[in-house]
Structures are given as C-alpha cells and as structure tokens.
GROMACS .gro file of C-alpha atoms in nm:
model
  256
    1UNK     CA    1   9.103   8.877   8.494
    2UNK     CA    2   9.224   9.134   8.681
    3UNK     CA    3   9.579   9.247   8.696
    4UNK     CA    4   9.762   9.095   8.956
    5UNK     CA    5   9.947   9.386   8.985
    6UNK     CA    6   9.720   9.596   9.183
    7UNK     CA    7   9.813   9.364   9.501
    8UNK     CA    8   9.512   9.547   9.669
    9UNK     CA    9   9.183   9.436   9.814
   10UNK     CA   10   8.871   9.506   9.627
   11UNK     CA   11   8.657   9.513   9.928
   12UNK     CA   12   8.750   9.691  10.188
   13UNK     CA   13   8.993   9.863   9.932
   14UNK     CA   14   9.259   9.865  10.249
   15UNK     CA   15   9.492   9.590  10.272
   16UNK     CA   16   9.665   9.388  10.030
   17UNK     CA   17   9.556   9.195   9.749
   18UNK     CA   18   9.681   8.857   9.827
   19UNK     CA   19   9.382   8.654   9.725
   20UNK     CA   20   9.246   8.605   9.361
   21UNK     CA   21   8.868   8.465   9.316
   22UNK     CA   22   8.808   8.305   9.002
   23UNK     CA   23   8.518   8.335   8.957
   24UNK     CA   24   8.451   8.672   9.064
   25UNK     CA   25   8.774   8.823   8.932
   26UNK     CA   26   8.844   9.017   9.209
   27UNK     CA   27   9.109   9.022   9.457
   28UNK     CA   28   9.108   8.964   9.813
   29UNK     CA   29   9.224   9.062  10.155
   30UNK     CA   30   9.258   8.711  10.387
   31UNK     CA   31   8.941   8.898  10.613
   32UNK     CA   32   8.729   8.978  10.254
   33UNK     CA   33   8.812   8.660  10.168
   34UNK     CA   34   8.743   8.419  10.451
   35UNK     CA   35   8.386   8.624  10.485
   36UNK     CA   36   8.316   8.606  10.098
   37UNK     CA   37   8.401   8.187  10.085
   38UNK     CA   38   8.113   8.276  10.450
   39UNK     CA   39   7.855   8.353  10.175
   40UNK     CA   40   7.594   8.168  10.032
   41UNK     CA   41   7.653   8.222   9.715
   42UNK     CA   42   7.984   8.190   9.655
   43UNK     CA   43   8.111   7.922   9.939
   44UNK     CA   44   8.157   7.742   9.646
   45UNK     CA   45   8.422   8.041   9.440
   46UNK     CA   46   8.806   7.925   9.420
   47UNK     CA   47   9.026   8.065   9.427
   48UNK     CA   48   9.432   8.192   9.387
   49UNK     CA   49   9.749   8.307   9.533
   50UNK     CA   50   9.786   8.644   9.350
   51UNK     CA   51  10.127   8.568   9.325
   52UNK     CA   52  10.085   8.251   9.119
   53UNK     CA   53   9.869   8.565   8.931
   54UNK     CA   54   9.983   8.650   8.480
   55UNK     CA   55   9.964   9.011   8.445
   56UNK     CA   56   9.741   9.095   8.197
   57UNK     CA   57   9.526   9.350   8.080
   58UNK     CA   58   9.158   9.239   8.073
   59UNK     CA   59   9.049   9.214   7.713
   60UNK     CA   60   8.672   9.372   7.634
   61UNK     CA   61   8.424   9.199   7.360
   62UNK     CA   62   8.472   9.434   7.083
   63UNK     CA   63   8.117   9.399   6.953
   64UNK     CA   64   7.941   9.439   7.294
   65UNK     CA   65   8.223   9.652   7.521
   66UNK     CA   66   8.161   9.386   7.805
   67UNK     CA   67   8.453   9.165   7.905
   68UNK     CA   68   8.515   8.814   7.818
   69UNK     CA   69   8.425   8.540   8.075
   70UNK     CA   70   8.349   8.307   7.856
   71UNK     CA   71   8.459   8.035   7.668
   72UNK     CA   72   8.273   7.973   7.367
   73UNK     CA   73   8.372   7.582   7.329
   74UNK     CA   74   8.200   7.499   7.011
   75UNK     CA   75   8.404   7.814   6.868
   76UNK     CA   76   8.650   7.746   7.055
   77UNK     CA   77   8.661   8.117   7.140
   78UNK     CA   78   8.668   8.366   7.403
   79UNK     CA   79   8.303   8.569   7.403
   80UNK     CA   80   8.135   8.801   7.622
   81UNK     CA   81   7.776   8.701   7.832
   82UNK     CA   82   7.600   8.946   7.577
   83UNK     CA   83   7.790   8.702   7.293
   84UNK     CA   84   7.606   8.422   7.385
   85UNK     CA   85   7.191   8.509   7.314
   86UNK     CA   86   7.399   8.674   6.971
   87UNK     CA   87   7.569   8.506   6.735
   88UNK     CA   88   7.721   8.253   6.989
   89UNK     CA   89   7.343   8.132   7.056
   90UNK     CA   90   7.298   7.787   7.122
   91UNK     CA   91   7.653   7.703   7.166
   92UNK     CA   92   7.894   7.566   7.478
   93UNK     CA   93   8.007   7.736   7.669
   94UNK     CA   94   8.222   7.739   8.013
   95UNK     CA   95   8.417   8.013   8.243
   96UNK     CA   96   8.706   8.136   8.058
   97UNK     CA   97   8.882   8.104   8.384
   98UNK     CA   98   8.795   7.732   8.327
   99UNK     CA   99   8.831   7.724   7.957
  100UNK     CA  100   9.220   7.864   8.036
  101UNK     CA  101   9.297   7.695   8.319
  102UNK     CA  102   9.225   7.362   8.118
  103UNK     CA  103   9.425   7.473   7.784
  104UNK     CA  104   9.722   7.553   8.008
  105UNK     CA  105   9.723   7.259   8.165
  106UNK     CA  106   9.736   7.024   7.870
  107UNK     CA  107  10.018   7.294   7.719
  108UNK     CA  108  10.194   7.127   8.072
  109UNK     CA  109  10.069   6.779   7.966
  110UNK     CA  110  10.202   6.794   7.647
  111UNK     CA  111  10.575   7.056   7.697
  112UNK     CA  112  10.593   6.768   7.949
  113UNK     CA  113  10.455   6.520   7.707
  114UNK     CA  114  10.754   6.627   7.487
  115UNK     CA  115  11.001   6.636   7.707
  116UNK     CA  116  11.027   6.333   7.880
  117UNK     CA  117  11.047   6.151   7.434
  118UNK     CA  118  11.287   6.455   7.375
  119UNK     CA  119  11.475   6.354   7.702
  120UNK     CA  120  11.383   5.917   7.643
  121UNK     CA  121  11.520   6.001   7.262
  122UNK     CA  122  11.839   6.135   7.423
  123UNK     CA  123  11.927   5.849   7.634
  124UNK     CA  124  11.860   5.576   7.390
  125UNK     CA  125  12.045   5.830   7.126
  126UNK     CA  126  12.420   5.878   7.389
  127UNK     CA  127  12.263   5.485   7.462
  128UNK     CA  128  12.339   5.373   7.056
  129UNK     CA  129  12.562   5.535   7.036
  130UNK     CA  130  12.772   5.378   7.281
  131UNK     CA  131  12.718   5.067   7.181
  132UNK     CA  132  12.827   5.167   6.764
  133UNK     CA  133  13.107   5.257   6.970
  134UNK     CA  134  13.203   5.011   7.116
  135UNK     CA  135  13.102   4.776   6.781
  136UNK     CA  136  13.308   5.006   6.589
  137UNK     CA  137  13.604   4.838   6.885
  138UNK     CA  138  13.480   4.479   6.815
  139UNK     CA  139  13.530   4.502   6.449
  140UNK     CA  140  13.810   4.633   6.422
  141UNK     CA  141  13.978   4.485   6.624
  142UNK     CA  142  13.804   4.150   6.458
  143UNK     CA  143  14.026   4.324   6.170
  144UNK     CA  144  14.344   4.327   6.284
  145UNK     CA  145  14.303   3.981   6.418
  146UNK     CA  146  14.167   3.796   6.114
  147UNK     CA  147  14.454   3.977   5.970
  148UNK     CA  148  14.747   3.945   6.234
  149UNK     CA  149  14.668   3.527   6.188
  150UNK     CA  150  14.678   3.561   5.784
  151UNK     CA  151  14.960   3.691   5.871
  152UNK     CA  152  15.123   3.422   5.998
  153UNK     CA  153  14.991   3.143   5.763
  154UNK     CA  154  15.147   3.340   5.511
  155UNK     CA  155  15.459   3.323   5.723
  156UNK     CA  156  15.455   2.992   5.800
  157UNK     CA  157  15.310   2.880   5.427
  158UNK     CA  158  15.663   3.090   5.311
  159UNK     CA  159  15.919   2.952   5.571
  160UNK     CA  160  15.774   2.601   5.465
  161UNK     CA  161  15.795   2.677   5.074
  162UNK     CA  162  16.192   2.745   5.126
  163UNK     CA  163  16.251   2.469   5.335
  164UNK     CA  164  16.101   2.305   5.057
  165UNK     CA  165  16.278   2.432   4.810
  166UNK     CA  166  16.599   2.426   4.964
  167UNK     CA  167  16.585   2.032   5.028
  168UNK     CA  168  16.519   1.975   4.689
  169UNK     CA  169  16.762   2.217   4.548
  170UNK     CA  170  16.939   2.007   4.804
  171UNK     CA  171  16.918   1.635   4.617
  172UNK     CA  172  16.979   1.782   4.249
  173UNK     CA  173  17.250   2.008   4.432
  174UNK     CA  174  17.432   1.687   4.530
  175UNK     CA  175  17.341   1.494   4.190
  176UNK     CA  176  17.531   1.689   3.970
  177UNK     CA  177  17.856   1.755   4.238
  178UNK     CA  178  17.858   1.356   4.218
  179UNK     CA  179  17.860   1.386   3.806
  180UNK     CA  180  18.131   1.639   3.846
  181UNK     CA  181  18.311   1.417   4.069
  182UNK     CA  182  18.330   1.155   3.842
  183UNK     CA  183  18.433   1.397   3.591
  184UNK     CA  184  18.716   1.472   3.752
  185UNK     CA  185  18.808   1.127   3.862
  186UNK     CA  186  18.825   0.994   3.525
  187UNK     CA  187  19.054   1.355   3.447
  188UNK     CA  188  19.283   1.290   3.710
  189UNK     CA  189  19.326   0.901   3.509
  190UNK     CA  190  19.341   1.068   3.197
  191UNK     CA  191  19.614   1.282   3.243
  192UNK     CA  192  19.818   1.034   3.466
  193UNK     CA  193  19.737   0.798   3.158
  194UNK     CA  194  19.872   1.094   2.895
  195UNK     CA  195  20.155   1.094   3.129
  196UNK     CA  196  20.315   0.799   3.088
  197UNK     CA  197  20.198   0.754   2.715
  198UNK     CA  198  20.444   1.049   2.721
  199UNK     CA  199  20.724   0.874   2.848
  200UNK     CA  200  20.667   0.534   2.665
  201UNK     CA  201  20.674   0.760   2.377
  202UNK     CA  202  21.053   0.889   2.522
  203UNK     CA  203  21.134   0.562   2.538
  204UNK     CA  204  21.377   0.349   2.363
  205UNK     CA  205  21.110   0.038   2.242
  206UNK     CA  206  21.225  -0.317   2.353
  207UNK     CA  207  21.003  -0.657   2.393
  208UNK     CA  208  20.786  -0.522   2.640
  209UNK     CA  209  20.700  -0.183   2.480
  210UNK     CA  210  20.397  -0.365   2.340
  211UNK     CA  211  20.307  -0.515   2.637
  212UNK     CA  212  20.244  -0.126   2.809
  213UNK     CA  213  20.153   0.007   2.499
  214UNK     CA  214  19.818  -0.251   2.530
  215UNK     CA  215  19.784  -0.279   2.912
  216UNK     CA  216  19.780   0.141   2.818
  217UNK     CA  217  19.477   0.135   2.581
  218UNK     CA  218  19.319  -0.155   2.804
  219UNK     CA  219  19.322   0.191   3.067
  220UNK     CA  220  19.256   0.379   2.867
  221UNK     CA  221  18.907   0.159   2.702
  222UNK     CA  222  18.833   0.116   3.061
  223UNK     CA  223  18.792   0.547   3.102
  224UNK     CA  224  18.372   0.631   3.114
  225UNK     CA  225  18.318   0.913   3.031
  226UNK     CA  226  17.956   1.029   3.164
  227UNK     CA  227  17.734   1.229   2.938
  228UNK     CA  228  17.618   1.586   3.187
  229UNK     CA  229  17.325   1.503   3.354
  230UNK     CA  230  16.973   1.764   3.237
  231UNK     CA  231  17.087   2.038   3.431
  232UNK     CA  232  16.801   2.138   3.693
  233UNK     CA  233  16.635   2.479   3.656
  234UNK     CA  234  16.387   2.639   3.888
  235UNK     CA  235  16.191   2.913   3.904
  236UNK     CA  236  15.868   3.112   4.058
  237UNK     CA  237  15.566   3.168   3.882
  238UNK     CA  238  15.359   3.454   4.110
  239UNK     CA  239  14.966   3.418   4.120
  240UNK     CA  240  14.880   3.751   4.079
  241UNK     CA  241  14.682   3.911   4.390
  242UNK     CA  242  14.431   4.221   4.388
  243UNK     CA  243  14.412   4.371   4.688
  244UNK     CA  244  14.017   4.319   4.709
  245UNK     CA  245  14.145   3.934   4.658
  246UNK     CA  246  14.308   4.056   5.010
  247UNK     CA  247  14.005   4.199   5.075
  248UNK     CA  248  13.815   3.914   5.040
  249UNK     CA  249  14.083   3.699   5.227
  250UNK     CA  250  14.016   3.907   5.494
  251UNK     CA  251  13.642   3.909   5.562
  252UNK     CA  252  13.335   4.205   5.583
  253UNK     CA  253  13.165   4.445   5.762
  254UNK     CA  254  12.827   4.562   5.764
  255UNK     CA  255  12.638   4.898   5.858
  256UNK     CA  256  12.289   4.830   5.873
   0.00000   0.00000   0.00000
C-alpha cells in the first residue's frame, strides 16, 4: 500500500492526492479521480480518502522482490503476483486490500463484541453488588429483629418467673409468720402463768390455793405447743447455655 504521507496526486503530480484508489494503490486528486472513474476499465475501482489511510511502507516479496498485492487465503499470508504460479499454485486468493479490510472488519467486530460483553458483565456485576448489599442489609436487619424479639421474650419470661417466685414465697412466708405468731402467743401465755405461779409461791397456803393451783395446771395443759413447720427451701438451677445454642435460637444464614 502506498504511503499516506505523500498526499500528492500520482497522476498529474501537482494537485493534492486526497483520494486513494484501493485497486491501483495510487493517490489521486479529485479531477484525476473523476477521469479515472469514467474509464471503462476502472469505473468500478474503489476509493478511500487519504486521511483514512494508515501510513505504512510498501512490503515486497523476499523471493520475487515484488510488492504484495494479493492474499493467499489458503495459507493466510500476503503474496505477490509471481507467488500465484509458484509455491501457492492452485491456492485461493483475494486482493490484499480486500483481505486487510476484511481482517480489520473482523477485528473491529470482535473488539466491539468483546467490549459489549465486558460492558454487559460490568452492568451485571454492579447490579449484583447492589442486590448483594441490599440482601446483606436485609439479613442484618432480620438477625437484629430476631434477637430483639428473643430478648423481649426472655425479659417477659424472667419477669413472669420473678412474679411467681414472689407469690409462692409470700405464701410460704405467711405460713411461717402464722406459726411464729402462734408460738409467740403460747410464750406470752406461758410467761403469764409463770408469773401467777411465782405469785402463788408467795401466798400463804389456804383452802383456795389448791383450787388455784389445779386451775393453773389446767391452763398449762391447755397450752398447745405446735411443732415448727417444715421450713421451705428455694434454689435456682440454671440451664447450661452455649453461644452455639444462642446462635441456633436466633437462626442461620447461608451464602449461595
């Protein structure tokens, strides 16, 4: 391919070569291009604007010293005209410019497909990250809500248990207080009888003393000493709870 740096019409050699004939591999000015297109042999030649050409030097066949102008499709290598009748005989060929254009088009399509796929993957990953972050927040909220519910249930159960302990202990204490009151009443009565007994000891014996002593004896016999009640005992037996038990109580989470 001719160098894009010349940019001088290779026909009139005076005007700027702004157009490049892909078939002739020459630069043309606008006038020479029009004349070239009107000729019967070159009416179908394809032109490309010179600014769109990639500057590069002409490559030559190392064997025949001719410019590469064909592409051996069988071997996928550029060849010159003489190579066609040589070691590339009976192979399939296409114009080098057409082959290059096709390869560039294929590369462009592959690059576009890859970049589109990469963009799609980026979008999917970003959407997945957002969704994952939302899922993490939901799981954390669910764990927090579950733990708060369990705490409320524990607080409620503890309060109910304390109320039951207080109610039962009051009943047991009332029984003890009743027994204590009865024992105190017997003590007071006994102390009064003992005082009367001491008073009798100081009294001169007469015919009424026997009656008073017998009456006191009856009162002493009427004093009923109850056996002390069986004292209640209260104790708390804690249940062994591990951190794993707490985690199982709250629930589990999974990563898929």
